[in-house]
mmCIF file of C-alpha atoms in Angstrom:
data_model
loop_
_atom_site.group_PDB
_atom_site.id
_atom_site.type_symbol
_atom_site.label_atom_id
_atom_site.label_comp_id
_atom_site.label_asym_id
_atom_site.label_seq_id
_atom_site.Cartn_x
_atom_site.Cartn_y
_atom_site.Cartn_z
ATOM 1 C CA MET A 1 -10.961 -172.742 -8.334
ATOM 2 C CA LEU A 2 -10.571 -172.089 -4.635
ATOM 3 C CA THR A 3 -10.195 -175.823 -3.972
ATOM 4 C CA GLU A 4 -6.605 -175.779 -5.237
ATOM 5 C CA TYR A 5 -5.698 -174.171 -1.910
ATOM 6 C CA TYR A 6 -7.416 -176.711 0.318
ATOM 7 C CA ASP A 7 -4.267 -178.661 1.247
ATOM 8 C CA ALA A 8 -2.481 -175.423 2.154
ATOM 9 C CA ILE A 9 -5.043 -174.810 4.937
ATOM 10 C CA PHE A 10 -3.523 -177.706 6.896
ATOM 11 C CA LYS A 11 0.051 -176.540 6.283
ATOM 12 C CA ARG A 12 -0.157 -172.794 6.906
ATOM 13 C CA LYS A 13 0.976 -171.120 10.084
ATOM 14 C CA SER A 14 1.815 -167.605 11.136
ATOM 15 C CA PHE A 15 5.554 -167.039 11.213
ATOM 16 C CA HIS A 16 5.700 -164.546 14.055
ATOM 17 C CA LEU A 17 9.477 -164.874 13.814
ATOM 18 C CA PHE A 18 11.325 -165.948 10.681
ATOM 19 C CA ARG A 19 13.932 -167.961 12.547
ATOM 20 C CA ASN A 20 15.536 -171.154 11.315
ATOM 21 C CA VAL A 21 13.800 -170.992 7.955
ATOM 22 C CA GLY A 22 17.045 -171.420 6.041
ATOM 23 C CA ALA A 23 19.157 -169.271 3.786
ATOM 24 C CA ASP A 24 16.983 -169.608 0.681
ATOM 25 C CA ARG A 25 15.661 -166.375 -0.746
ATOM 26 C CA ILE A 26 12.584 -165.482 -2.757
ATOM 27 C CA SER A 27 13.701 -165.110 -6.360
ATOM 28 C CA PRO A 28 12.676 -162.307 -8.732
ATOM 29 C CA GLU A 29 10.756 -164.929 -10.709
ATOM 30 C CA GLU A 30 8.811 -165.919 -7.587
ATOM 31 C CA LEU A 31 7.983 -162.283 -6.866
ATOM 32 C CA GLU A 32 6.672 -161.918 -10.404
ATOM 33 C CA SER A 33 4.635 -165.111 -9.987
ATOM 34 C CA ILE A 34 3.049 -163.742 -6.794
ATOM 35 C CA GLU A 35 1.903 -160.645 -8.640
ATOM 36 C CA LYS A 36 0.536 -162.697 -11.538
ATOM 37 C CA ALA A 37 -1.279 -165.045 -9.166
ATOM 38 C CA TYR A 38 -2.842 -162.119 -7.315
ATOM 39 C CA ALA A 39 -4.368 -160.847 -10.534
ATOM 40 C CA GLY A 40 -6.281 -164.124 -10.861
ATOM 41 C CA PHE A 41 -7.677 -164.400 -7.326
ATOM 42 C CA GLU A 42 -11.424 -164.346 -6.767
ATOM 43 C CA SER A 43 -13.079 -161.296 -5.249
ATOM 44 C CA LEU A 44 -16.257 -160.839 -3.234
ATOM 45 C CA TYR A 45 -16.739 -157.488 -4.937
ATOM 46 C CA PRO A 46 -15.161 -157.515 -8.412
ATOM 47 C CA GLU A 47 -16.122 -153.862 -8.934
ATOM 48 C CA THR A 48 -13.896 -152.808 -6.014
ATOM 49 C CA ARG A 49 -10.344 -152.240 -7.209
ATOM 50 C CA THR A 50 -7.507 -153.719 -5.169
ATOM 51 C CA ALA A 51 -3.773 -154.055 -5.715
ATOM 52 C CA ILE A 52 -0.591 -155.233 -4.037
ATOM 53 C CA ARG A 53 2.889 -153.802 -3.796
ATOM 54 C CA ILE A 54 5.813 -156.010 -2.772
ATOM 55 C CA VAL A 55 8.547 -154.061 -1.021
ATOM 56 C CA PRO A 56 11.689 -155.020 0.927
ATOM 57 C CA ALA A 57 10.801 -155.532 4.579
ATOM 58 C CA SER A 58 13.380 -152.919 5.562
ATOM 59 C CA LYS A 59 11.426 -150.320 3.611
ATOM 60 C CA VAL A 60 8.522 -150.586 6.055
ATOM 61 C CA ASN A 61 10.706 -151.063 9.148
ATOM 62 C CA PHE A 62 9.712 -154.681 9.669
ATOM 63 C CA LYS A 63 12.038 -155.908 12.439
ATOM 64 C CA ARG A 64 11.499 -159.668 12.357
ATOM 65 C CA ASP A 65 13.820 -160.841 9.571
ATOM 66 C CA ALA A 66 11.280 -161.038 6.773
ATOM 67 C CA GLU A 67 12.538 -160.580 3.233
ATOM 68 C CA TYR A 68 9.594 -158.644 1.856
ATOM 69 C CA CYS A 69 6.231 -157.269 2.860
ATOM 70 C CA ILE A 70 3.220 -157.459 0.569
ATOM 71 C CA LEU A 71 1.121 -154.322 0.974
ATOM 72 C CA LEU A 72 -2.557 -154.690 0.111
ATOM 73 C CA TYR A 73 -4.506 -151.659 -1.128
ATOM 74 C CA SER A 74 -8.174 -151.166 -1.904
ATOM 75 C CA GLU A 75 -10.743 -148.623 -2.883
ATOM 76 C CA LYS A 76 -12.848 -147.689 0.120
ATOM 77 C CA LYS A 77 -16.198 -149.110 -0.879
ATOM 78 C CA GLU A 78 -18.828 -151.152 0.925
ATOM 79 C CA ASN A 79 -17.285 -154.131 2.729
ATOM 80 C CA TYR A 80 -13.841 -153.348 1.308
ATOM 81 C CA LEU A 81 -12.172 -154.759 4.420
ATOM 82 C CA MET A 82 -14.049 -158.056 4.111
ATOM 83 C CA ASN A 83 -13.147 -158.164 0.440
ATOM 84 C CA ALA A 84 -9.479 -157.527 1.199
ATOM 85 C CA GLY A 85 -9.429 -160.358 3.722
ATOM 86 C CA TYR A 86 -11.067 -162.722 1.231
ATOM 87 C CA ILE A 87 -8.521 -161.968 -1.480
ATOM 88 C CA GLY A 88 -5.625 -161.769 0.967
ATOM 89 C CA GLN A 89 -6.329 -165.242 2.309
ATOM 90 C CA GLN A 90 -6.024 -166.682 -1.182
ATOM 91 C CA LEU A 91 -2.660 -164.935 -1.356
ATOM 92 C CA ASP A 92 -1.686 -166.369 2.030
ATOM 93 C CA LEU A 93 -2.510 -169.914 0.914
ATOM 94 C CA TYR A 94 -0.755 -169.419 -2.421
ATOM 95 C CA LEU A 95 2.394 -168.448 -0.537
ATOM 96 C CA VAL A 96 2.144 -171.515 1.697
ATOM 97 C CA ALA A 97 1.726 -173.760 -1.352
ATOM 98 C CA HIS A 98 5.000 -172.347 -2.715
ATOM 99 C CA ASN A 99 6.950 -172.728 0.535
ATOM 100 C CA ILE A 100 6.910 -169.056 1.401
ATOM 101 C CA GLY A 101 6.245 -168.339 5.066
ATOM 102 C CA SER A 102 3.867 -165.508 5.870
ATOM 103 C CA LEU A 103 2.541 -163.331 8.665
ATOM 104 C CA TRP A 104 -0.501 -161.080 8.525
ATOM 105 C CA TYR A 105 0.957 -157.939 10.121
ATOM 106 C CA GLY A 106 -1.806 -155.663 11.263
ATOM 107 C CA ILE A 107 0.296 -152.985 12.937
ATOM 108 C CA GLY A 108 2.637 -152.520 9.993
ATOM 109 C CA LYS A 109 3.016 -149.000 8.625
ATOM 110 C CA PRO A 110 3.220 -148.656 4.833
ATOM 111 C CA ASP A 111 5.877 -146.605 3.105
ATOM 112 C CA GLU A 112 3.081 -145.275 0.871
ATOM 113 C CA PRO A 113 -0.380 -144.944 2.480
ATOM 114 C CA THR A 114 -2.064 -144.635 -0.913
ATOM 115 C CA TYR A 115 -1.398 -146.244 -4.273
ATOM 116 C CA ASP A 116 -3.096 -145.576 -7.598
ATOM 117 C CA GLY A 117 -6.093 -143.991 -5.906
ATOM 118 C CA MET A 118 -6.454 -146.794 -3.348
ATOM 119 C CA ASP A 119 -5.811 -146.849 0.398
ATOM 120 C CA PHE A 120 -3.528 -149.169 2.326
ATOM 121 C CA VAL A 121 -5.421 -151.922 4.154
ATOM 122 C CA ILE A 122 -2.930 -154.387 5.642
ATOM 123 C CA MET A 123 0.393 -156.072 4.954
ATOM 124 C CA ILE A 124 1.698 -159.636 4.899
ATOM 125 C CA ALA A 125 5.362 -160.252 5.737
ATOM 126 C CA ILE A 126 7.044 -163.076 3.826
ATOM 127 C CA HIS A 127 10.220 -165.173 3.750
ATOM 128 C CA LYS A 128 11.268 -168.247 1.802
ATOM 129 C CA VAL A 129 11.215 -171.455 3.869
ATOM 130 C CA ASN A 130 13.698 -174.170 2.957
ATOM 131 C CA ASP A 131 11.920 -177.123 4.570
ATOM 132 C CA GLU A 132 8.207 -177.961 4.456
ATOM 133 C CA THR A 133 8.374 -179.440 7.960
ATOM 134 C CA LYS A 134 8.850 -175.897 9.276
ATOM 135 C CA PHE A 135 5.252 -175.204 8.360
ATOM 136 C CA ARG A 136 2.477 -176.621 10.491
ATOM 137 C CA THR A 137 2.514 -180.421 10.603
ATOM 138 C CA ASP A 138 -0.581 -180.891 12.784
ATOM 139 C CA MET A 139 -3.132 -178.127 12.334
ATOM 140 C CA PHE A 140 -5.370 -179.572 15.024
ATOM 141 C CA LYS A 141 -2.853 -178.616 17.696
ATOM 142 C CA ALA A 142 -3.504 -174.963 16.926
ATOM 143 C CA LYS A 143 -5.496 -173.109 19.558
ATOM 144 C CA ARG A 144 -9.046 -172.465 18.378
ATOM 145 C CA LYS A 145 -12.458 -172.031 19.997
ATOM 146 C CA PRO A 146 -14.515 -175.199 20.491
ATOM 147 C CA LEU A 147 -16.830 -175.735 17.550
ATOM 148 C CA ASP A 148 -19.986 -175.259 19.634
ATOM 149 C CA GLU A 149 -18.881 -171.689 20.424
ATOM 150 C CA ILE A 150 -18.756 -170.638 16.782
ATOM 151 C CA TRP A 151 -21.234 -172.897 14.952
ATOM 152 C CA SER A 152 -24.779 -174.134 15.539
ATOM 153 C CA GLY A 153 -26.683 -176.722 13.550
ATOM 154 C CA ASP A 154 -25.485 -179.157 10.878
ATOM 155 C CA ASP A 155 -21.724 -178.751 10.437
ATOM 156 C CA LEU A 156 -21.936 -180.086 6.841
ATOM 157 C CA GLY A 157 -18.551 -181.712 7.341
ATOM 158 C CA VAL A 158 -16.812 -178.352 6.867
ATOM 159 C CA ALA A 159 -17.134 -176.467 10.150
ATOM 160 C CA ASN A 160 -14.259 -178.156 11.961
ATOM 161 C CA ILE A 161 -11.756 -177.241 9.232
ATOM 162 C CA ALA A 162 -13.099 -173.737 8.586
ATOM 163 C CA ARG A 163 -12.606 -172.802 12.242
ATOM 164 C CA PHE A 164 -8.823 -172.851 11.698
ATOM 165 C CA ALA A 165 -8.959 -169.652 9.672
ATOM 166 C CA PRO A 166 -6.421 -167.118 10.993
ATOM 167 C CA SER A 167 -7.559 -163.917 12.672
ATOM 168 C CA ALA A 168 -6.124 -160.875 14.425
ATOM 169 C CA CYS A 169 -4.957 -161.812 17.922
ATOM 170 C CA ASN A 170 -6.611 -165.182 17.266
ATOM 171 C CA SER A 171 -9.918 -163.489 18.084
ATOM 172 C CA GLN A 172 -11.958 -165.760 15.757
ATOM 173 C CA PRO A 173 -14.750 -163.185 15.391
ATOM 174 C CA TRP A 174 -17.307 -165.355 13.592
ATOM 175 C CA TYR A 175 -20.449 -167.272 14.377
ATOM 176 C CA VAL A 176 -22.379 -169.490 11.957
ATOM 177 C CA GLU A 177 -25.978 -170.704 12.113
ATOM 178 C CA SER A 178 -26.736 -173.706 9.925
ATOM 179 C CA LYS A 179 -30.408 -174.535 9.440
ATOM 180 C CA ASN A 180 -33.032 -175.102 6.771
ATOM 181 C CA GLY A 181 -30.450 -175.384 4.015
ATOM 182 C CA GLU A 182 -28.853 -172.051 4.838
ATOM 183 C CA LEU A 183 -25.625 -170.940 6.470
ATOM 184 C CA THR A 184 -25.768 -167.512 8.074
ATOM 185 C CA VAL A 185 -22.396 -166.025 8.993
ATOM 186 C CA PHE A 186 -22.119 -163.309 11.613
ATOM 187 C CA ARG A 187 -19.250 -161.139 12.756
ATOM 188 C CA TYR A 188 -19.109 -161.668 16.481
ATOM 189 C CA LYS A 189 -18.038 -158.718 18.614
ATOM 190 C CA LYS A 190 -16.651 -159.505 22.007
ATOM 191 C CA ALA A 191 -17.182 -156.738 24.533
ATOM 192 C CA GLY A 192 -14.117 -154.715 25.515
ATOM 193 C CA LYS A 193 -10.501 -155.159 24.512
ATOM 194 C CA ILE A 194 -9.393 -158.179 22.445
ATOM 195 C CA GLY A 195 -5.852 -159.156 23.356
ATOM 196 C CA ILE A 196 -3.742 -156.095 22.661
ATOM 197 C CA MET A 197 -6.424 -154.592 20.407
ATOM 198 C CA PRO A 198 -8.671 -151.786 21.605
ATOM 199 C CA ALA A 199 -12.278 -151.978 20.439
ATOM 200 C CA SER A 200 -11.729 -149.549 17.548
ATOM 201 C CA ALA A 201 -8.878 -151.625 16.138
ATOM 202 C CA ALA A 202 -10.853 -154.832 16.610
ATOM 203 C CA SER A 203 -13.686 -153.403 14.508
ATOM 204 C CA TYR A 204 -11.246 -152.750 11.668
ATOM 205 C CA PHE A 205 -9.265 -155.974 11.728
ATOM 206 C CA ASN A 206 -12.177 -158.260 12.500
ATOM 207 C CA ARG A 207 -13.882 -157.163 9.290
ATOM 208 C CA ILE A 208 -10.758 -158.314 7.457
ATOM 209 C CA ASP A 209 -10.889 -161.523 9.512
ATOM 210 C CA ILE A 210 -14.443 -162.205 8.357
ATOM 211 C CA GLY A 211 -13.282 -162.062 4.752
ATOM 212 C CA ILE A 212 -10.514 -164.526 5.626
ATOM 213 C CA TYR A 213 -13.060 -166.839 7.215
ATOM 214 C CA LEU A 214 -15.435 -166.674 4.250
ATOM 215 C CA CYS A 215 -12.561 -167.649 1.958
ATOM 216 C CA ILE A 216 -11.661 -170.696 4.072
ATOM 217 C CA LEU A 217 -15.334 -171.648 4.476
ATOM 218 C CA GLU A 218 -15.945 -171.525 0.732
ATOM 219 C CA ILE A 219 -12.832 -173.578 0.022
ATOM 220 C CA CYS A 220 -14.172 -176.232 2.399
ATOM 221 C CA LEU A 221 -17.663 -176.132 0.884
ATOM 222 C CA GLN A 222 -16.303 -176.486 -2.630
ATOM 223 C CA LYS A 223 -13.929 -179.265 -1.603
ATOM 224 C CA SER A 224 -16.905 -181.147 -0.144
ATOM 225 C CA GLY A 225 -18.854 -180.728 -3.374
ATOM 226 C CA ILE A 226 -21.450 -178.483 -1.719
ATOM 227 C CA SER A 227 -22.853 -175.914 -4.134
ATOM 228 C CA TYR A 228 -24.211 -172.634 -2.813
ATOM 229 C CA GLU A 229 -25.601 -169.223 -3.607
ATOM 230 C CA ARG A 230 -24.001 -166.439 -1.604
ATOM 231 C CA ALA A 231 -25.520 -163.174 -0.411
ATOM 232 C CA LEU A 232 -23.469 -160.501 1.351
ATOM 233 C CA PHE A 233 -24.668 -157.828 3.745
ATOM 234 C CA PRO A 234 -23.138 -154.454 4.652
ATOM 235 C CA ASP A 235 -20.953 -154.359 7.748
ATOM 236 C CA ASN A 236 -19.984 -150.854 8.817
ATOM 237 C CA GLY A 237 -18.130 -152.063 11.898
ATOM 238 C CA GLY A 238 -20.905 -151.295 14.340
ATOM 239 C CA GLY A 239 -20.944 -152.500 17.921
ATOM 240 C CA ALA A 240 -23.697 -155.126 17.822
ATOM 241 C CA GLU A 241 -22.721 -158.456 19.318
ATOM 242 C CA LEU A 242 -23.731 -160.274 16.115
ATOM 243 C CA THR A 243 -23.648 -158.594 12.701
ATOM 244 C CA LYS A 244 -24.941 -160.638 9.762
ATOM 245 C CA VAL A 245 -22.357 -160.539 6.979
ATOM 246 C CA ALA A 246 -23.189 -163.431 4.641
ATOM 247 C CA MET A 247 -25.771 -166.096 3.866
ATOM 248 C CA TYR A 248 -25.222 -169.253 1.848
ATOM 249 C CA LYS A 249 -28.154 -171.133 0.382
ATOM 250 C CA ILE A 250 -27.009 -174.723 0.092
#
């Protein structure tokens, strides 16, 4: 159940630098547990194969003192980026729950661009953290868009938590309409450059971000006891301001 990761939403943060996290190291047993956990994560598209490889950070030239990088691979099928974000966010929260700091690292270059017939999508840098207080202690201090910029209609008691989903350059590329017992989720495209990302890169990473958001949203819905039927829609990364990606019938 996704709800087992709910508490980790409040704790997680992006470790842009792995400083002062202690001398503890991720054990071989923990690495094995990560791989086993990944095999049990939920997928938006179960027919789309994905996999992870865990490699020493030095192998992919990560310069910020991480121990390892988790490389995520996928078949290139419809909405594979969204799917990768959805699964990857479960991985992110699993790591947090086991006191392993993480960083989605979009500009990382893999040592192997393909693996078992799949293509590299993105990596997550990781390091053991020796003290839980080094994670986020007050999520609501994190910088996020005001709720009325990303959500309209009944918030169902979940919108304010879901908005803390991580995203590339904190772009928060989502918009939700809630009405008539339905939630419609859109990928929102801001015109021009987003932070350090050119438009082409934003199209790629924001489709991963949408998968991350859907994961957090569904965790919140399930935690609130709200049942739903989900429909997904193709997103080819086009330039429309709002691209419908999902609908939830509540």
